[in-house]
Short mmCIF file of C-alpha atoms and ligand atoms in Angstrom, two decimals:
data_model
loop_
_atom_site.label_atom_id
_atom_site.label_comp_id
_atom_site.label_asym_id
_atom_site.label_seq_id
_atom_site.Cartn_x
_atom_site.Cartn_y
_atom_site.Cartn_z
CA MET A 1 37.75 15.14 -12.29
CA THR A 2 35.32 17.56 -13.80
CA ALA A 3 32.34 18.84 -11.85
CA PRO A 4 29.05 16.99 -12.45
CA ALA A 5 27.06 18.46 -15.29
CA ALA A 6 24.62 21.18 -14.26
CA SER A 7 21.05 21.07 -15.58
CA ARG A 8 20.89 22.18 -19.13
CA GLN A 9 18.41 24.52 -20.72
CA GLN A 10 16.43 21.48 -21.94
CA LEU A 11 15.30 20.75 -18.38
CA ALA A 12 14.56 24.33 -17.31
CA HIS A 13 10.83 23.61 -17.14
CA LEU A 14 11.48 21.05 -14.40
CA THR A 15 13.55 23.51 -12.40
CA ARG A 16 10.70 26.01 -12.62
CA GLN A 17 8.27 23.45 -11.21
CA ILE A 18 10.59 22.69 -8.31
CA GLU A 19 10.75 26.41 -7.57
CA GLU A 20 6.98 26.51 -7.56
CA LEU A 21 6.83 23.67 -5.02
CA LYS A 22 9.23 25.59 -2.80
CA GLU A 23 7.05 28.70 -3.02
CA ARG A 24 3.97 26.68 -2.10
CA GLY A 25 5.78 25.13 0.86
CA THR A 26 5.22 21.55 -0.31
CA TYR A 27 8.76 20.88 -1.47
CA PHE A 28 10.43 18.13 0.54
CA ARG A 29 13.81 16.55 0.96
CA LEU A 30 14.16 12.82 1.42
CA ARG A 31 14.67 11.87 5.03
CA VAL A 32 17.47 9.34 5.28
CA LEU A 33 17.17 6.34 7.59
CA GLU A 34 20.50 5.53 9.15
CA ASP A 35 19.67 2.31 10.96
CA GLU A 36 16.89 -0.28 10.73
CA GLN A 37 13.27 0.39 9.95
CA ALA A 38 11.81 0.19 13.49
CA ALA A 39 9.42 1.83 15.97
CA VAL A 40 12.27 4.08 17.08
CA CYS A 41 15.02 4.77 14.60
CA THR A 42 17.41 7.39 13.28
CA TYR A 43 16.56 9.68 10.37
CA ASP A 44 19.00 12.40 9.35
CA GLY A 45 21.01 11.80 12.51
CA LYS A 46 18.04 12.21 14.84
CA ARG A 47 16.41 9.50 17.01
CA VAL A 48 12.67 9.63 16.46
CA ILE A 49 9.57 7.61 17.19
CA ASN A 50 8.51 6.33 13.80
CA LEU A 51 4.85 6.64 12.81
CA ALA A 52 5.55 6.66 9.11
CA SER A 53 6.48 3.17 8.00
CA ASN A 54 4.35 0.34 6.62
CA ASN A 55 6.29 -2.15 8.70
CA TYR A 56 3.04 -3.12 10.47
CA LEU A 57 4.34 -6.28 12.09
CA GLY A 58 8.00 -5.42 12.57
CA LEU A 59 9.04 -8.03 10.01
CA THR A 60 11.58 -5.89 8.12
CA ASN A 61 14.23 -6.90 10.62
CA HIS A 62 12.83 -10.09 12.11
CA PRO A 63 15.64 -12.61 12.81
CA LYS A 64 13.86 -15.38 10.87
CA LEU A 65 13.50 -13.26 7.74
CA ARG A 66 17.11 -12.13 8.00
CA GLU A 67 18.31 -15.71 8.37
CA ALA A 68 16.21 -16.88 5.45
CA ALA A 69 17.64 -14.14 3.24
CA ILE A 70 21.23 -14.84 4.26
CA ASP A 71 20.77 -18.59 3.71
CA ALA A 72 19.35 -17.96 0.26
CA ILE A 73 22.24 -15.68 -0.64
CA ARG A 74 24.73 -18.36 0.47
CA LYS A 75 22.96 -21.03 -1.55
CA TYR A 76 21.79 -19.14 -4.62
CA GLY A 77 23.66 -15.84 -4.82
CA VAL A 78 22.25 -12.35 -4.97
CA GLY A 79 20.39 -12.19 -8.26
CA SER A 80 18.16 -14.25 -10.53
CA GLY A 81 19.91 -13.18 -13.72
CA ALA A 82 16.90 -13.00 -16.00
CA VAL A 83 13.21 -12.29 -16.32
CA ARG A 84 10.91 -15.09 -15.17
CA THR A 85 9.93 -16.16 -18.69
CA ILE A 86 13.48 -16.44 -20.02
CA ALA A 87 15.71 -18.08 -17.42
CA GLY A 88 14.98 -16.26 -14.17
CA THR A 89 12.41 -18.53 -12.53
CA MET A 90 14.14 -20.10 -9.56
CA ARG A 91 12.68 -22.94 -7.48
CA ILE A 92 12.28 -20.49 -4.60
CA HIS A 93 10.08 -18.19 -6.72
CA MET A 94 7.73 -21.10 -7.36
CA GLU A 95 7.76 -22.05 -3.67
CA LEU A 96 6.71 -18.54 -2.71
CA GLU A 97 3.85 -18.47 -5.22
CA GLU A 98 2.61 -21.86 -4.06
CA LYS A 99 2.83 -20.77 -0.44
CA ILE A 100 0.82 -17.59 -1.03
CA ALA A 101 -1.82 -19.48 -3.05
CA ARG A 102 -2.30 -21.95 -0.16
CA PHE A 103 -2.37 -19.13 2.39
CA LYS A 104 -5.05 -17.27 0.40
CA ASN A 105 -6.92 -20.46 -0.45
CA VAL A 106 -6.89 -19.86 -4.20
CA GLU A 107 -5.75 -21.98 -7.13
CA ALA A 108 -2.68 -19.99 -8.06
CA CYS A 109 -0.54 -16.93 -7.49
CA VAL A 110 1.97 -14.89 -9.46
CA VAL A 111 4.56 -12.71 -7.75
CA PHE A 112 5.66 -9.41 -9.30
CA GLN A 113 8.61 -7.18 -8.41
CA SER A 114 6.33 -4.83 -6.45
CA GLY A 115 2.73 -4.16 -5.60
CA PHE A 116 2.87 -1.32 -8.08
CA THR A 117 3.86 -3.54 -10.98
CA ALA A 118 1.38 -6.22 -9.88
CA ASN A 119 -1.49 -3.75 -10.22
CA ALA A 120 -0.29 -1.86 -13.25
CA GLY A 121 0.81 -5.02 -15.07
CA THR A 122 -2.37 -6.91 -14.32
CA VAL A 123 -5.02 -4.28 -15.00
CA SER A 124 -3.30 -3.28 -18.24
CA SER A 125 -3.12 -6.86 -19.50
CA ILE A 126 -6.54 -8.29 -18.65
CA LEU A 127 -8.49 -5.47 -20.33
CA GLY A 128 -8.21 -3.60 -23.58
CA LYS A 129 -9.95 -1.17 -25.91
CA GLY A 130 -13.70 -1.56 -25.77
CA ASP A 131 -13.62 -2.75 -22.15
CA PHE A 132 -14.62 -0.82 -19.02
CA ILE A 133 -13.00 -0.24 -15.65
CA LEU A 134 -15.07 0.92 -12.69
CA SER A 135 -12.67 2.35 -10.18
CA ASP A 136 -13.07 4.00 -6.75
CA GLU A 137 -11.97 7.64 -6.90
CA LEU A 138 -9.36 7.03 -4.19
CA ASN A 139 -7.82 3.90 -5.70
CA HIS A 140 -4.04 3.66 -5.70
CA ALA A 141 -1.95 5.30 -8.43
CA SER A 142 -0.79 1.89 -9.70
CA ILE A 143 -4.40 0.95 -10.49
CA ILE A 144 -4.96 4.25 -12.25
CA ASP A 145 -1.80 3.80 -14.32
CA GLY A 146 -2.74 0.22 -15.19
CA ALA A 147 -6.22 1.35 -16.19
CA ARG A 148 -4.80 4.06 -18.46
CA LEU A 149 -2.33 1.65 -20.04
CA SER A 150 -5.08 -0.86 -20.78
CA GLY A 151 -6.85 1.50 -23.16
CA ALA A 152 -10.19 0.58 -21.57
CA LYS A 153 -12.78 3.27 -20.72
CA ILE A 154 -12.36 4.34 -17.10
CA LYS A 155 -15.45 5.14 -15.03
CA VAL A 156 -14.71 6.52 -11.59
CA PHE A 157 -17.24 6.02 -8.80
CA ARG A 158 -17.42 8.17 -5.69
CA HIS A 159 -15.42 6.87 -2.77
CA LYS A 160 -16.96 3.62 -1.46
CA ASP A 161 -20.27 4.56 -3.13
CA VAL A 162 -21.68 1.20 -4.27
CA ALA A 163 -24.91 2.78 -5.54
CA HIS A 164 -22.90 5.10 -7.75
CA ALA A 165 -20.88 2.14 -9.04
CA GLU A 166 -24.18 0.45 -9.92
CA GLU A 167 -25.43 3.51 -11.81
CA LEU A 168 -22.24 3.48 -13.85
CA LEU A 169 -22.61 -0.25 -14.53
CA GLN A 170 -26.20 0.27 -15.67
CA GLU A 171 -25.07 2.90 -18.17
CA ILE A 172 -22.86 0.32 -19.88
CA GLU A 173 -25.05 -2.72 -19.30
CA ASN A 174 -25.58 -3.30 -23.01
CA GLU A 175 -22.03 -2.62 -24.09
CA PRO A 176 -20.26 -5.77 -25.29
CA GLY A 177 -16.91 -5.06 -23.56
CA HIS A 178 -15.62 -6.77 -20.43
CA LYS A 179 -16.17 -4.90 -17.19
CA LEU A 180 -13.88 -4.74 -14.18
CA VAL A 181 -14.87 -3.44 -10.76
CA ILE A 182 -11.81 -2.53 -8.74
CA THR A 183 -11.22 -1.17 -5.26
CA ASP A 184 -8.47 -0.84 -2.73
CA GLY A 185 -9.09 -3.18 0.21
CA VAL A 186 -7.71 -0.56 2.57
CA PHE A 187 -7.28 2.98 1.29
CA SER A 188 -3.74 4.06 1.86
CA MET A 189 -4.28 7.72 2.70
CA ASP A 190 -7.46 7.47 4.79
CA GLY A 191 -7.17 4.01 6.32
CA ASP A 192 -10.79 3.10 5.63
CA ILE A 193 -11.88 -0.29 4.31
CA GLY A 194 -13.37 -0.70 0.83
CA PRO A 195 -16.85 -2.30 0.58
CA VAL A 196 -15.35 -5.41 -1.01
CA ASP A 197 -18.32 -7.68 -0.21
CA ARG A 198 -20.94 -5.35 -1.65
CA LEU A 199 -18.87 -4.53 -4.71
CA ALA A 200 -18.33 -8.26 -5.28
CA ALA A 201 -22.09 -8.80 -5.17
CA LEU A 202 -22.57 -5.93 -7.59
CA ALA A 203 -19.94 -7.28 -9.95
CA GLU A 204 -21.71 -10.65 -9.91
CA LYS A 205 -25.05 -9.04 -10.70
CA TYR A 206 -23.63 -7.32 -13.77
CA GLY A 207 -21.27 -10.08 -14.86
CA ALA A 208 -18.22 -7.93 -14.14
CA ILE A 209 -14.77 -9.09 -13.06
CA MET A 210 -14.03 -8.25 -9.42
CA MET A 211 -10.57 -7.17 -8.28
CA VAL A 212 -9.26 -5.92 -4.93
CA ASP A 213 -5.91 -4.34 -4.09
CA ASP A 214 -5.06 -5.51 -0.59
CA ALA A 215 -1.68 -3.79 -0.24
CA HIS A 216 -2.49 -2.35 3.20
CA ALA A 217 -4.69 -5.29 4.18
CA SER A 218 -2.06 -7.99 3.59
CA GLY A 219 -0.88 -9.19 7.00
CA VAL A 220 -3.27 -6.78 8.69
CA LEU A 221 -6.92 -7.74 8.04
CA GLY A 222 -8.61 -11.14 7.98
CA ARG A 223 -7.51 -14.34 9.73
CA ASN A 224 -3.69 -14.26 10.13
CA GLY A 225 -3.67 -11.27 7.79
CA ARG A 226 -5.31 -13.00 4.82
CA GLY A 227 -6.81 -9.73 3.63
CA THR A 228 -10.20 -8.18 2.98
CA VAL A 229 -11.74 -11.14 1.16
CA ASP A 230 -11.24 -13.16 4.33
CA HIS A 231 -12.26 -10.20 6.52
CA PHE A 232 -15.62 -9.97 4.70
CA GLY A 233 -15.96 -13.73 4.24
CA CYS A 234 -16.39 -13.42 0.47
CA HIS A 235 -14.06 -16.21 -0.65
CA GLY A 236 -14.59 -17.28 -4.24
CA ARG A 237 -16.36 -14.05 -5.21
CA VAL A 238 -13.32 -11.91 -5.99
CA ASP A 239 -11.56 -12.89 -9.21
CA LEU A 240 -8.27 -11.11 -8.55
CA GLN A 241 -6.71 -10.40 -5.17
CA VAL A 242 -3.60 -8.26 -5.26
CA GLY A 243 -1.36 -8.13 -2.22
CA THR A 244 1.98 -6.62 -1.40
CA LEU A 245 5.09 -8.16 0.10
CA SER A 246 6.53 -4.71 0.77
CA LYS A 247 4.45 -3.59 3.75
CA ALA A 248 3.43 -5.96 6.57
CA ILE A 249 5.35 -8.82 4.94
CA GLY A 250 8.48 -6.73 5.46
CA SER A 251 10.34 -7.29 2.22
CA LEU A 252 9.52 -6.35 -1.38
CA GLY A 253 7.10 -7.47 -4.05
CA GLY A 254 3.49 -7.79 -5.06
CA TYR A 255 1.29 -10.69 -6.00
CA VAL A 256 -1.93 -11.58 -7.74
CA CYS A 257 -4.06 -14.50 -6.55
CA GLY A 258 -6.81 -16.14 -8.54
CA SER A 259 -7.61 -19.04 -10.83
CA ARG A 260 -4.92 -21.17 -12.50
CA ASP A 261 -5.90 -19.81 -15.92
CA LEU A 262 -5.74 -16.21 -14.76
CA ILE A 263 -2.23 -16.73 -13.43
CA ASP A 264 -1.15 -18.58 -16.59
CA TYR A 265 -2.51 -15.70 -18.62
CA LEU A 266 -0.50 -13.19 -16.55
CA TYR A 267 2.64 -15.34 -16.98
CA HIS A 268 2.13 -14.86 -20.73
CA ARG A 269 0.88 -11.30 -20.91
CA ALA A 270 1.73 -9.10 -17.90
CA ARG A 271 4.49 -6.83 -19.12
CA PRO A 272 6.42 -6.29 -15.86
CA PHE A 273 6.50 -10.09 -15.51
CA LEU A 274 7.76 -10.54 -19.06
CA PHE A 275 10.14 -7.62 -19.32
CA SER A 276 11.65 -7.03 -15.88
CA THR A 277 13.99 -9.28 -13.90
CA SER A 278 12.59 -11.39 -11.07
CA HIS A 279 13.41 -10.98 -7.40
CA PRO A 280 16.74 -11.94 -5.94
CA PRO A 281 16.33 -15.32 -4.22
CA SER A 282 16.85 -13.67 -0.82
CA VAL A 283 13.67 -11.63 -1.29
CA ALA A 284 11.61 -14.72 -2.06
CA ALA A 285 13.19 -16.53 0.91
CA SER A 286 12.36 -13.81 3.40
CA CYS A 287 8.79 -13.60 2.10
CA ILE A 288 8.36 -17.35 2.60
CA ALA A 289 9.60 -16.94 6.18
CA ALA A 290 7.15 -14.07 6.68
CA PHE A 291 4.13 -16.16 5.67
CA ASP A 292 5.25 -18.83 8.15
CA LEU A 293 5.35 -16.15 10.83
CA LEU A 294 1.84 -14.92 10.07
CA GLU A 295 0.64 -18.38 11.04
CA GLU A 296 3.11 -19.00 13.88
CA GLU A 297 2.94 -15.62 15.61
CA PRO A 298 -0.63 -14.31 15.25
CA GLU A 299 -0.03 -12.30 18.43
CA ARG A 300 1.81 -9.76 16.30
CA ILE A 301 -1.41 -8.93 14.51
CA GLU A 302 -3.30 -8.79 17.81
CA ARG A 303 -0.72 -6.35 19.21
CA LEU A 304 -1.02 -4.25 16.06
CA TRP A 305 -4.77 -3.90 16.55
CA GLU A 306 -4.50 -3.23 20.29
CA ASN A 307 -2.01 -0.44 19.64
CA THR A 308 -4.21 0.89 16.86
CA ARG A 309 -7.32 1.06 19.02
CA TYR A 310 -5.48 2.80 21.85
CA PHE A 311 -3.74 5.34 19.61
CA LYS A 312 -6.94 6.28 17.74
CA GLU A 313 -8.90 6.67 20.95
CA GLN A 314 -6.28 8.96 22.42
CA LEU A 315 -5.87 11.00 19.24
CA GLY A 316 -9.62 11.59 19.04
CA ALA A 317 -9.76 12.50 22.73
CA ALA A 318 -6.95 15.03 22.22
CA GLY A 319 -9.20 16.84 19.73
CA PHE A 320 -7.53 15.98 16.44
CA ASP A 321 -9.59 15.57 13.27
CA ILE A 322 -8.89 11.95 12.39
CA GLY A 323 -11.56 11.77 9.71
CA GLY A 324 -15.14 10.68 10.08
CA VAL A 325 -16.81 14.03 9.43
CA THR A 326 -15.61 15.19 6.04
CA THR A 327 -13.77 11.97 5.20
CA PRO A 328 -14.65 8.40 6.07
CA ALA A 329 -13.24 7.33 9.40
CA SER A 330 -10.19 5.12 9.42
CA GLU A 331 -10.80 1.57 10.55
CA THR A 332 -7.23 0.34 10.29
CA PRO A 333 -3.72 1.07 11.64
CA ILE A 334 -3.51 4.00 9.20
CA THR A 335 -4.83 7.10 10.94
CA PRO A 336 -4.79 10.45 9.15
CA ILE A 337 -4.64 13.67 11.14
CA ILE A 338 -6.36 16.06 8.81
CA LEU A 339 -5.24 19.68 8.76
CA GLY A 340 -6.42 20.77 5.31
CA ASP A 341 -3.78 23.30 4.36
CA GLY A 342 -0.76 21.82 2.58
CA LYS A 343 1.82 24.31 3.76
CA LYS A 344 0.72 24.19 7.40
CA THR A 345 0.75 20.41 7.26
CA MET A 346 4.33 20.33 6.02
CA GLU A 347 5.38 22.82 8.74
CA PHE A 348 3.66 20.69 11.35
CA SER A 349 5.42 17.57 10.10
CA ARG A 350 8.81 19.31 10.30
CA ALA A 351 8.07 20.58 13.82
CA LEU A 352 7.05 17.07 14.89
CA PHE A 353 10.32 15.74 13.55
CA ASP A 354 12.29 18.35 15.48
CA ALA A 355 10.37 17.28 18.58
CA GLY A 356 11.27 13.62 18.01
CA LEU A 357 8.40 12.20 15.95
CA MET A 358 8.53 10.95 12.37
CA ALA A 359 5.06 11.46 10.86
CA THR A 360 4.83 12.27 7.21
CA GLY A 361 2.94 15.27 5.89
CA ILE A 362 0.96 14.42 2.78
CA ALA A 363 -0.41 17.12 0.52
CA PHE A 364 -1.70 17.63 -3.01
CA PRO A 365 -1.31 15.85 -5.43
CA THR A 366 -1.05 12.69 -3.29
CA VAL A 367 -4.33 13.68 -1.60
CA PRO A 368 -6.94 16.16 -2.90
CA GLU A 369 -6.35 19.90 -2.48
CA GLY A 370 -7.60 21.02 0.96
CA LYS A 371 -7.24 17.53 2.44
CA ALA A 372 -3.61 17.71 3.51
CA ARG A 373 -2.81 15.54 6.47
CA ILE A 374 -0.26 13.96 8.70
CA ARG A 375 -0.50 10.25 8.04
CA THR A 376 0.29 8.01 10.98
CA ILE A 377 0.76 4.26 10.88
CA MET A 378 0.80 2.14 14.01
CA THR A 379 2.77 -1.09 14.25
CA SER A 380 2.78 -4.10 16.55
CA GLU A 381 6.23 -3.07 17.75
CA HIS A 382 5.41 0.29 19.33
CA THR A 383 5.42 0.11 23.12
CA ARG A 384 2.78 1.87 25.20
CA GLU A 385 5.44 4.36 26.36
CA GLN A 386 6.37 5.16 22.77
CA ILE A 387 2.72 5.65 21.83
CA ASP A 388 2.14 7.93 24.82
CA ALA A 389 5.27 9.91 23.98
CA SER A 390 4.02 10.29 20.38
CA LEU A 391 0.67 11.59 21.60
CA GLU A 392 2.39 14.12 23.82
CA ILE A 393 4.56 15.37 20.97
CA LEU A 394 1.55 15.60 18.66
CA SER A 395 -0.59 17.56 21.15
CA GLY A 396 2.21 19.75 22.42
CA THR A 397 3.41 20.71 18.97
CA ALA A 398 -0.11 21.28 17.62
CA LYS A 399 -0.94 23.57 20.52
CA ARG A 400 2.26 25.51 20.17
CA MET A 401 1.48 26.05 16.49
CA GLY A 402 -2.12 27.02 17.15
CA LEU A 403 -3.47 23.96 15.32
CA LEU A 404 -5.23 22.59 18.38
CA SER A 405 -6.91 24.53 21.16
C1 PLP B 501 1.78 0.57 -1.39
C2 PLP B 501 0.66 0.28 -2.28
C3 PLP B 501 0.85 -0.35 -3.50
C4 PLP B 501 2.23 -0.61 -4.03
O1 PLP B 501 2.87 -1.64 -3.35
P1 PLP B 501 4.48 -1.76 -3.44
O2 PLP B 501 4.73 -3.17 -3.11
O3 PLP B 501 5.03 -0.79 -2.45
O4 PLP B 501 4.85 -1.41 -4.83
C5 PLP B 501 -0.24 -0.69 -4.26
N1 PLP B 501 -1.50 -0.40 -3.85
C6 PLP B 501 -1.73 0.22 -2.67
C7 PLP B 501 -3.13 0.50 -2.25
C8 PLP B 501 -0.67 0.59 -1.85
O5 PLP B 501 -0.90 1.21 -0.72
#
């Protein structure tokens, strides 16, 4: 056996950038999970309370989802063998799409391999050159990539600033192109809720298409986790609702809900749908089981919100900056603890880990320079003792490091 090839001169510019990250203190190693994704689990050999996962409802390892996946593997094997449009549409893929469409009370639904491809594939296919995209400045990277791929003109409005979005729409009022207004339903780094209802009204006024990315709202907001459109009661006024199957739903995937024609169009034009293999049947099966659970066990969502309220209250009382002054306050189970400095934030995150708490440090370029933070996510599965222990670790470590008086 020969040793693996070392980097060659051709990639030296990448090595230099890695060195730069190390100098800035924002270089990270991947933490490796050694058991199940859960409220308490083992990363890198250490038992920690986990405030970093999107497993809002504890569904990643729910017995019913497991069973559904295993059954599907027994019946249908482990792969679909093709892209959806060639030979890879299995009955179970159709069942999942029909189930989600009924759940969301829309005509139709298409499932993509991930939330990322749902956004990027959809935005890039429904608009083109000569069209316009009005996008919140904090929208998810997959929206930004989709917008760039579309070739449309991108106009960015200030975070949640509906008046600014209107100004931008007025500027292009007489342009012939199609217009799309797009916002995250819940913003993933700040945990605040997008003004979906007011943006939908604005889109209507200017004849624009309205789209919402409910990745962090799916299974979390609205009746039984139906998302922000349900939360705001603006059914029928949002043309495209994107959701994810990878967070609260506990498995993997993304979907777009809307009219039958929209979904047919995406079947024909969305590139990740056309050019990338569909989910293994086990993924579709566990997602179907998850939607059943959202209806059968609504107490999970209630527990999630109870835990969220308690944790936020206590964090605020401990003196942490959890947004609300310089950034909009979180209204969801995502609570940022804002420290500002990237390097300090990463040190704090490492110290928390050593003290038994998994809470990810997030710095530039994921969030703006000077807005580095520890991002915490509450789940329905955290016990009161685990939450209290987390708060103690957070306060104790912050005080020791001089980050909290
Ligand atoms: C996580 C996330 C996505 C991507 O979803 P995946 O299913 O993980 O690919 C898209 N949009 C937002 C706002 C997200 O937070």
